[in-house]
Coordinates of C-alpha atoms (C1' of nucleotides) in Angstrom, one line a residue:
Chain A
M1 CA 2.8 -44.9 -2.5
R2 CA 5.2 -44.7 0.2
E3 CA 3.1 -45.9 3.0
P4 CA 1.6 -49.0 1.9
G5 CA -2.1 -49.8 3.3
P6 CA -2.8 -52.2 6.1
G7 CA -2.4 -55.6 5.4
H8 CA 0.9 -55.6 3.4
N9 CA 3.9 -53.6 5.0
S10 CA 7.2 -53.6 2.3
G11 CA 9.9 -51.8 4.2
D12 CA 11.0 -51.3 7.6
V13 CA 8.3 -51.2 9.7
G14 CA 8.8 -50.1 13.6
G15 CA 12.7 -50.8 12.9
I16 CA 11.8 -54.2 11.5
A17 CA 12.7 -55.7 7.9
A18 CA 9.2 -56.8 7.4
D19 CA 9.9 -58.3 3.9
R20 CA 12.7 -60.0 5.1
L21 CA 10.2 -61.5 8.1
R22 CA 7.6 -62.4 5.6
S23 CA 10.0 -64.2 3.4
F24 CA 11.2 -66.6 6.4
V25 CA 7.3 -67.2 7.2
E26 CA 6.8 -68.2 3.8
R27 CA 9.3 -70.3 3.3
I28 CA 8.5 -72.2 6.4
E29 CA 5.0 -72.6 5.8
R30 CA 5.8 -73.9 2.3
L31 CA 8.1 -76.2 3.7
E32 CA 5.8 -77.0 6.5
E33 CA 2.7 -78.3 3.9
E34 CA 5.3 -80.2 2.0
K35 CA 6.0 -82.1 5.1
K36 CA 2.0 -82.4 5.8
G37 CA 1.8 -83.7 2.3
I38 CA 4.1 -86.6 3.1
A39 CA 2.9 -87.2 6.4
D40 CA -0.5 -87.8 4.5
D41 CA 1.0 -90.1 2.1
V42 CA 2.6 -92.1 4.7
K43 CA -0.8 -92.4 6.5
D44 CA -2.4 -93.9 3.1
I45 CA 0.1 -96.1 3.1
Y46 CA -0.6 -97.1 6.7
T47 CA -4.7 -97.6 5.7
E48 CA -3.8 -99.3 2.5
A49 CA -1.9 -102.1 4.4
K50 CA -4.8 -102.1 7.1
G51 CA -7.0 -102.7 3.9
T52 CA -4.7 -105.7 2.7
G53 CA -5.3 -107.3 6.1
F54 CA -2.2 -106.2 7.8
D55 CA -2.5 -104.9 11.4
V56 CA -1.6 -101.3 11.3
K57 CA -0.3 -101.3 14.9
V58 CA 2.0 -104.3 14.4
L59 CA 3.2 -102.5 11.3
R60 CA 4.0 -99.3 12.9
E61 CA 6.0 -101.1 15.9
I62 CA 8.0 -102.4 12.9
I63 CA 8.8 -99.3 11.6
R64 CA 9.5 -98.0 15.2
K65 CA 11.8 -100.8 16.2
R66 CA 13.9 -100.6 13.0
K67 CA 14.3 -96.9 13.4
Q68 CA 15.5 -97.2 16.7
D69 CA 17.7 -100.3 15.7
R70 CA 19.3 -97.9 13.2
E71 CA 19.8 -95.3 15.8
D72 CA 21.8 -97.8 18.2
L73 CA 23.8 -98.9 15.2
K74 CA 24.7 -95.4 14.8
A75 CA 25.4 -94.6 18.1
H76 CA 27.4 -97.9 18.5
N77 CA 29.6 -96.6 15.7
E78 CA 30.2 -93.6 17.0
L79 CA 31.3 -94.8 20.4
L80 CA 33.5 -97.0 18.2
S81 CA 35.0 -94.2 16.4
L82 CA 35.2 -92.3 19.3
Y83 CA 37.3 -95.0 21.1
C84 CA 39.7 -95.9 18.4
A85 CA 40.3 -92.2 18.2
A86 CA 41.3 -92.1 21.7
L87 CA 43.3 -95.3 21.3
G88 CA 44.8 -94.1 18.1
Y89 CA 43.6 -96.9 15.9
D90 CA 41.6 -94.7 13.3
W91 CA 43.1 -97.3 10.8
L92 CA 41.0 -99.6 12.2
L93 CA 37.8 -97.9 11.0
Chain B
M1 CA 14.1 -122.1 -5.5
R2 CA 11.2 -122.7 -4.1
E3 CA 12.2 -122.2 -0.5
P4 CA 14.4 -118.8 -0.3
G5 CA 17.0 -118.6 2.3
P6 CA 17.0 -117.1 5.5
G7 CA 16.8 -113.1 5.0
H8 CA 14.9 -112.8 2.3
N9 CA 11.5 -114.4 2.0
S10 CA 9.7 -113.6 -1.0
G11 CA 6.4 -115.4 -0.9
D12 CA 3.8 -116.4 1.9
V13 CA 5.8 -116.9 5.0
G14 CA 3.3 -118.3 7.8
G15 CA 0.3 -117.1 5.4
I16 CA 1.8 -113.6 5.2
A17 CA 2.3 -111.8 2.2
A18 CA 5.8 -111.0 2.7
D19 CA 6.9 -109.3 -0.2
R20 CA 3.8 -106.9 0.2
L21 CA 4.3 -106.2 3.8
R22 CA 8.2 -105.6 2.9
S23 CA 6.8 -103.1 0.2
F24 CA 4.7 -101.4 2.6
V25 CA 7.9 -101.1 5.2
E26 CA 10.1 -99.4 2.2
R27 CA 7.5 -97.1 1.3
I28 CA 6.8 -95.6 4.6
E29 CA 10.4 -95.7 5.5
R30 CA 11.4 -93.7 2.3
L31 CA 8.6 -90.9 2.7
E32 CA 9.8 -90.8 6.5
E33 CA 13.1 -90.0 5.3
E34 CA 11.7 -87.6 3.1
K35 CA 9.5 -86.1 5.8
K36 CA 13.1 -86.0 7.9
G37 CA 14.8 -84.0 5.2
I38 CA 12.2 -81.3 5.1
A39 CA 11.8 -80.9 8.9
D40 CA 16.1 -80.2 8.6
D41 CA 15.3 -77.7 6.2
V42 CA 12.9 -75.9 8.5
K43 CA 15.2 -76.3 11.2
D44 CA 17.7 -74.2 8.7
I45 CA 15.6 -71.5 8.0
Y46 CA 14.9 -71.1 11.6
T47 CA 18.7 -70.8 12.1
E48 CA 19.2 -68.4 9.5
A49 CA 16.4 -66.2 10.6
K50 CA 18.1 -66.1 14.1
G51 CA 21.3 -65.1 12.4
T52 CA 19.6 -62.1 10.7
G53 CA 18.6 -61.1 14.3
F54 CA 14.9 -62.4 14.4
D55 CA 13.7 -63.9 17.8
V56 CA 13.1 -67.6 16.8
K57 CA 10.5 -68.1 19.7
V58 CA 8.2 -65.5 18.4
L59 CA 8.6 -66.4 14.8
R60 CA 7.6 -69.9 15.8
E61 CA 4.7 -68.3 17.7
I62 CA 3.5 -66.6 14.4
I63 CA 3.6 -69.6 12.6
R64 CA 1.8 -71.8 15.1
K65 CA -0.8 -69.2 15.6
R66 CA -1.3 -68.8 11.8
K67 CA -2.1 -72.2 11.2
Q68 CA -4.9 -72.5 13.6
D69 CA -8.5 -71.7 12.6
R70 CA -9.0 -67.8 13.3
E71 CA -12.2 -68.3 15.1
D72 CA -10.7 -71.0 17.2
L73 CA -7.7 -68.6 18.0
K74 CA -10.2 -65.6 19.0
A75 CA -12.5 -68.0 21.3
H76 CA -9.3 -69.0 23.0
N77 CA -7.6 -65.5 23.6
E78 CA -11.1 -64.4 24.8
L79 CA -11.2 -67.2 27.1
L80 CA -7.7 -66.5 28.3
S81 CA -8.2 -62.5 28.7
L82 CA -11.8 -63.6 30.9
Y83 CA -9.6 -66.1 33.1
C84 CA -6.8 -63.5 33.7
A85 CA -9.4 -61.0 34.8
A86 CA -11.0 -63.3 37.0
L87 CA -7.8 -64.3 38.5
G88 CA -6.1 -60.4 38.7
Y89 CA -3.5 -61.9 36.5
D90 CA -3.6 -59.3 33.8
W91 CA -0.1 -58.6 33.6
L92 CA 0.2 -62.0 32.0
L93 CA -1.4 -60.9 28.9
Chain C
M1 CA 30.6 -116.5 50.7
R2 CA 33.4 -114.8 48.7
E3 CA 31.9 -115.4 45.6
P4 CA 28.1 -114.3 45.6
G5 CA 25.9 -116.2 43.2
P6 CA 24.6 -114.8 40.0
G7 CA 22.2 -111.9 40.2
H8 CA 23.4 -110.4 43.2
N9 CA 27.2 -108.8 43.5
S10 CA 27.7 -107.2 46.4
G11 CA 31.1 -106.2 46.6
D12 CA 33.4 -104.7 43.7
V13 CA 32.8 -106.6 40.5
G14 CA 35.3 -105.7 38.0
G15 CA 36.6 -103.0 39.9
I16 CA 33.3 -101.4 40.4
A17 CA 31.6 -100.6 43.8
A18 CA 28.4 -102.4 42.6
D19 CA 26.5 -101.6 45.9
R20 CA 27.1 -98.3 45.7
L21 CA 26.1 -98.3 42.1
R22 CA 22.9 -100.2 42.8
S23 CA 22.4 -97.9 45.7
F24 CA 22.2 -95.0 43.3
V25 CA 20.1 -96.6 40.8
E26 CA 17.4 -97.7 43.6
R27 CA 17.3 -94.1 45.0
I28 CA 17.0 -92.4 41.5
E29 CA 14.4 -95.2 40.6
R30 CA 12.2 -94.5 43.6
L31 CA 12.3 -90.6 43.2
E32 CA 11.2 -90.9 39.7
E33 CA 8.3 -93.2 41.0
E34 CA 7.3 -90.2 43.0
K35 CA 7.8 -87.7 40.5
K36 CA 5.4 -89.9 38.4
G37 CA 2.7 -89.9 40.8
I38 CA 2.6 -86.2 41.0
A39 CA 2.5 -85.8 37.3
D40 CA -0.5 -88.1 37.8
D41 CA -1.8 -85.9 40.4
V42 CA -1.5 -82.9 38.0
K43 CA -3.2 -84.5 35.4
D44 CA -6.2 -85.4 37.5
I45 CA -6.6 -81.7 38.5
Y46 CA -6.6 -80.8 34.9
T47 CA -9.4 -83.6 34.1
E48 CA -11.4 -82.0 37.3
A49 CA -11.0 -78.7 36.2
K50 CA -12.1 -79.5 32.6
G51 CA -15.1 -81.6 34.5
T52 CA -16.1 -78.3 36.1
G53 CA -16.4 -76.6 32.9
F54 CA -13.0 -74.9 32.5
D55 CA -11.1 -75.1 29.2
V56 CA -7.9 -76.9 30.1
K57 CA -5.7 -75.7 27.3
V58 CA -6.2 -71.7 28.8
L59 CA -5.3 -73.1 32.1
R60 CA -2.5 -74.8 30.9
E61 CA -1.7 -71.6 29.2
I62 CA -1.7 -69.3 32.5
I63 CA 0.0 -72.0 34.6
R64 CA 2.9 -71.9 31.7
K65 CA 3.3 -68.3 31.4
R66 CA 3.1 -67.6 35.1
K67 CA 6.2 -69.4 35.7
Q68 CA 8.1 -67.6 33.2
D69 CA 9.8 -64.2 34.1
R70 CA 8.0 -61.1 34.0
E71 CA 10.1 -59.1 32.2
D72 CA 10.7 -61.8 29.7
L73 CA 7.4 -62.4 28.8
K74 CA 6.7 -58.3 28.6
A75 CA 9.6 -58.3 26.2
H76 CA 8.4 -61.5 24.2
N77 CA 4.8 -59.9 23.7
E78 CA 6.0 -56.7 22.8
L79 CA 8.4 -58.4 20.0
L80 CA 5.2 -60.5 19.1
S81 CA 3.3 -57.4 18.4
L82 CA 6.2 -55.5 16.6
Y83 CA 6.5 -58.6 14.0
C84 CA 2.8 -58.9 13.7
A85 CA 2.4 -55.4 13.0
A86 CA 5.1 -55.6 10.2
L87 CA 3.6 -58.4 8.8
G88 CA 0.0 -57.0 8.9
Y89 CA -1.1 -60.0 11.0
D90 CA -2.9 -58.1 13.9
W91 CA -5.6 -60.4 13.7
L92 CA -3.4 -63.0 14.9
L93 CA -3.2 -61.0 18.4
Chain D
M1 CA -16.3 -54.2 50.7
R2 CA -18.6 -56.3 48.4
E3 CA -16.3 -55.4 45.5
P4 CA -12.9 -56.6 46.1
G5 CA -9.8 -54.0 44.5
P6 CA -7.9 -55.6 41.7
G7 CA -5.7 -58.6 42.1
H8 CA -7.9 -60.6 44.0
N9 CA -11.3 -61.4 43.0
S10 CA -13.3 -63.7 45.2
G11 CA -16.4 -64.5 43.6
D12 CA -18.1 -64.6 40.0
V13 CA -16.3 -62.0 37.5
G14 CA -17.7 -62.4 34.1
G15 CA -19.5 -65.7 35.1
I16 CA -16.4 -67.1 36.1
A17 CA -16.1 -68.9 39.3
A18 CA -12.9 -67.1 40.2
D19 CA -12.2 -68.8 43.6
R20 CA -12.8 -72.3 41.8
L21 CA -10.3 -71.4 39.3
R22 CA -8.1 -69.8 41.5
S23 CA -8.0 -72.7 43.9
F24 CA -7.0 -75.4 40.4
V25 CA -4.0 -72.9 39.7
E26 CA -2.9 -73.1 43.0
R27 CA -3.1 -76.7 43.5
I28 CA -1.4 -77.5 40.1
E29 CA 1.4 -75.1 41.2
R30 CA 1.9 -76.4 44.5
L31 CA 2.3 -80.0 42.9
E32 CA 4.6 -78.5 40.2
E33 CA 6.8 -77.1 42.8
E34 CA 7.0 -80.4 44.6
K35 CA 7.7 -82.0 41.5
K36 CA 10.6 -79.7 40.8
G37 CA 11.7 -80.5 44.3
I38 CA 12.3 -83.9 43.5
A39 CA 13.4 -83.4 40.2
D40 CA 16.4 -81.6 41.7
D41 CA 16.7 -84.4 44.2
V42 CA 17.6 -86.8 41.0
K43 CA 20.1 -84.2 39.9
D44 CA 21.8 -84.4 43.1
I45 CA 22.0 -88.0 43.2
Y46 CA 23.6 -87.8 39.6
T47 CA 26.0 -85.2 40.8
E48 CA 26.7 -87.5 43.9
A49 CA 27.3 -90.6 41.7
K50 CA 29.6 -88.5 39.6
G51 CA 31.4 -87.5 42.4
T52 CA 32.0 -91.2 43.3
G53 CA 33.6 -91.9 39.8
F54 CA 30.4 -92.9 38.1
D55 CA 29.8 -91.9 34.4
V56 CA 26.5 -90.3 34.9
K57 CA 25.7 -90.8 30.9
V58 CA 26.1 -94.7 31.6
L59 CA 24.0 -94.6 34.7
R60 CA 21.2 -92.5 33.0
E61 CA 21.2 -95.4 30.2
I62 CA 20.9 -98.0 33.0
I63 CA 17.7 -96.3 34.4
R64 CA 16.7 -95.6 31.1
K65 CA 16.8 -99.4 29.8
R66 CA 15.4 -100.7 32.9
K67 CA 12.3 -98.4 32.8
Q68 CA 11.8 -99.8 29.1
D69 CA 12.3 -103.2 30.1
R70 CA 9.6 -102.5 32.8
E71 CA 7.4 -101.1 29.9
D72 CA 8.0 -104.0 27.5
L73 CA 7.1 -106.5 30.1
K74 CA 4.0 -104.7 30.9
A75 CA 3.2 -104.2 27.3
H76 CA 3.8 -107.9 27.4
N77 CA 1.4 -109.1 30.2
E78 CA -1.2 -106.7 28.6
L79 CA -1.0 -108.8 25.4
L80 CA -1.1 -111.9 27.3
S81 CA -4.3 -111.0 29.2
L82 CA -5.8 -109.9 25.8
Y83 CA -5.0 -113.3 24.3
C84 CA -6.1 -115.1 27.1
A85 CA -9.4 -113.1 27.6
A86 CA -10.2 -113.8 23.9
L87 CA -9.3 -117.4 24.2
G88 CA -11.4 -117.8 27.5
Y89 CA -8.3 -119.0 29.3
D90 CA -8.6 -116.5 31.8
W91 CA -8.0 -119.2 34.8
L92 CA -4.3 -119.6 33.1
L93 CA -3.4 -115.9 34.5
Chain E
dT1 C1' -21.0 -88.5 15.5
dT2 C1' -18.7 -87.5 19.2
dG3 C1' -15.6 -87.9 23.3
dG4 C1' -12.1 -90.2 25.8
dG5 C1' -8.1 -92.7 25.9
dT6 C1' -3.5 -93.7 23.7
dT7 C1' 0.2 -92.7 20.7
dA8 C1' 3.6 -90.0 18.1
dC9 C1' 5.5 -85.9 17.0
dC10 C1' 7.2 -81.3 18.0
dA11 C1' 9.0 -77.6 20.6
dC12 C1' 11.1 -75.8 24.9
dG13 C1' 14.6 -75.9 28.4
dA14 C1' 18.4 -77.6 31.0
dC15 C1' 22.7 -79.2 30.9
dC16 C1' 27.3 -79.9 29.3
Chain F
dG1 C1' 26.2 -74.7 20.1
dG2 C1' 24.9 -79.4 20.7
dT3 C1' 22.2 -82.9 23.1
dC4 C1' 19.2 -84.9 26.3
dG5 C1' 15.1 -85.3 28.6
dT6 C1' 10.9 -83.6 29.3
dG7 C1' 6.1 -81.7 28.7
dG8 C1' 2.4 -80.0 25.5
dT9 C1' -0.3 -80.8 21.4
dA10 C1' -2.4 -82.6 17.9
dA11 C1' -3.9 -86.8 15.5
dC12 C1' -5.6 -91.5 15.6
dC13 C1' -8.8 -95.5 17.3
dC14 C1' -12.2 -97.3 19.9
dA15 C1' -16.6 -97.4 22.4
dA16 C1' -21.0 -95.3 23.4

DNA sequence: TTGGGTTACCACGACC
DNA sequence: GGTCGTGGTAACCCAA
């Protein structure tokens, strides 16, 4: 059949590469699913921690703080690199 | 050593199961990293789609709408039409 | 007093026009506060609209779309239709 | 004319209180405009500061840090209130 | 069980 | 094109 029925267009449709487009959609949705799975795992861990008697809110704060510390450190290092580069002190890194 | 040195507490500290807590933190941070990796992959796909000539914003809208419940989407669209009609904003649809 | 006490530098400090800088900070923070106040007012209106029975999400969508350029909106909608047609996702519109 | 022409509905339309709805839209858009005006003012100040020789990025960081300090302080005080309430030490505040 | 407040994530737009 | 800041949406938690 040269003209696929409704619900599944395989060639160009209105000048659009339908297959290509569908492929993008599927790849993205597949990854989004994976991501959601992981997010659920994280949630489970928080739940488990709570069940063990830990305060979830505090735990979240620890995770958050650690993350921002890492980011600050990263920013710091980048600045350092920048300055060293500007000063010709690359050997210092 | 019964009293671990600073920087690495292994037993109960102030009545807290430090190992346990550390384990939670590490598991969560590990998963968060994975999650970020996937998010980056998704971003790459959007970039690729853009390079192929697709409109990323429209693509995102399709992905977003597809993960909504069909009934909810239908109800939302109808309400939107209704409001626009009431306001004389039909050009907006 | 040539050497202002700690906590309030009025002249040049380390070659920096401290007063000037402080003035900028204060003016900005003042405006930011105003901005926040208005943002809160907006939120209140949405709440009020909700209380009157309107769907806030739809209302937000109208506001959002109205501040887009008409031509851009038209182009976007057309592209969306096109993609959906190509994918057989017409139910999504 | 009891039936207003297209573009301006004043009574109930499709069971919708059009006037009410339009009023919400207008109030919100009015405030959003004000907000934008203020945001522009802020931008101008940054521009002015830049013209005076200040590093805008650093200035932004100062504003940001001060804001988060205020928020941390707020959080701290709330926690303090909470604990005092829990302990019956309200007189301490 | 649901509604409302809070929080975190994510996408969009502005600026550089 | 890359970054930053902001706004919206959805998830989670608590209270009723």
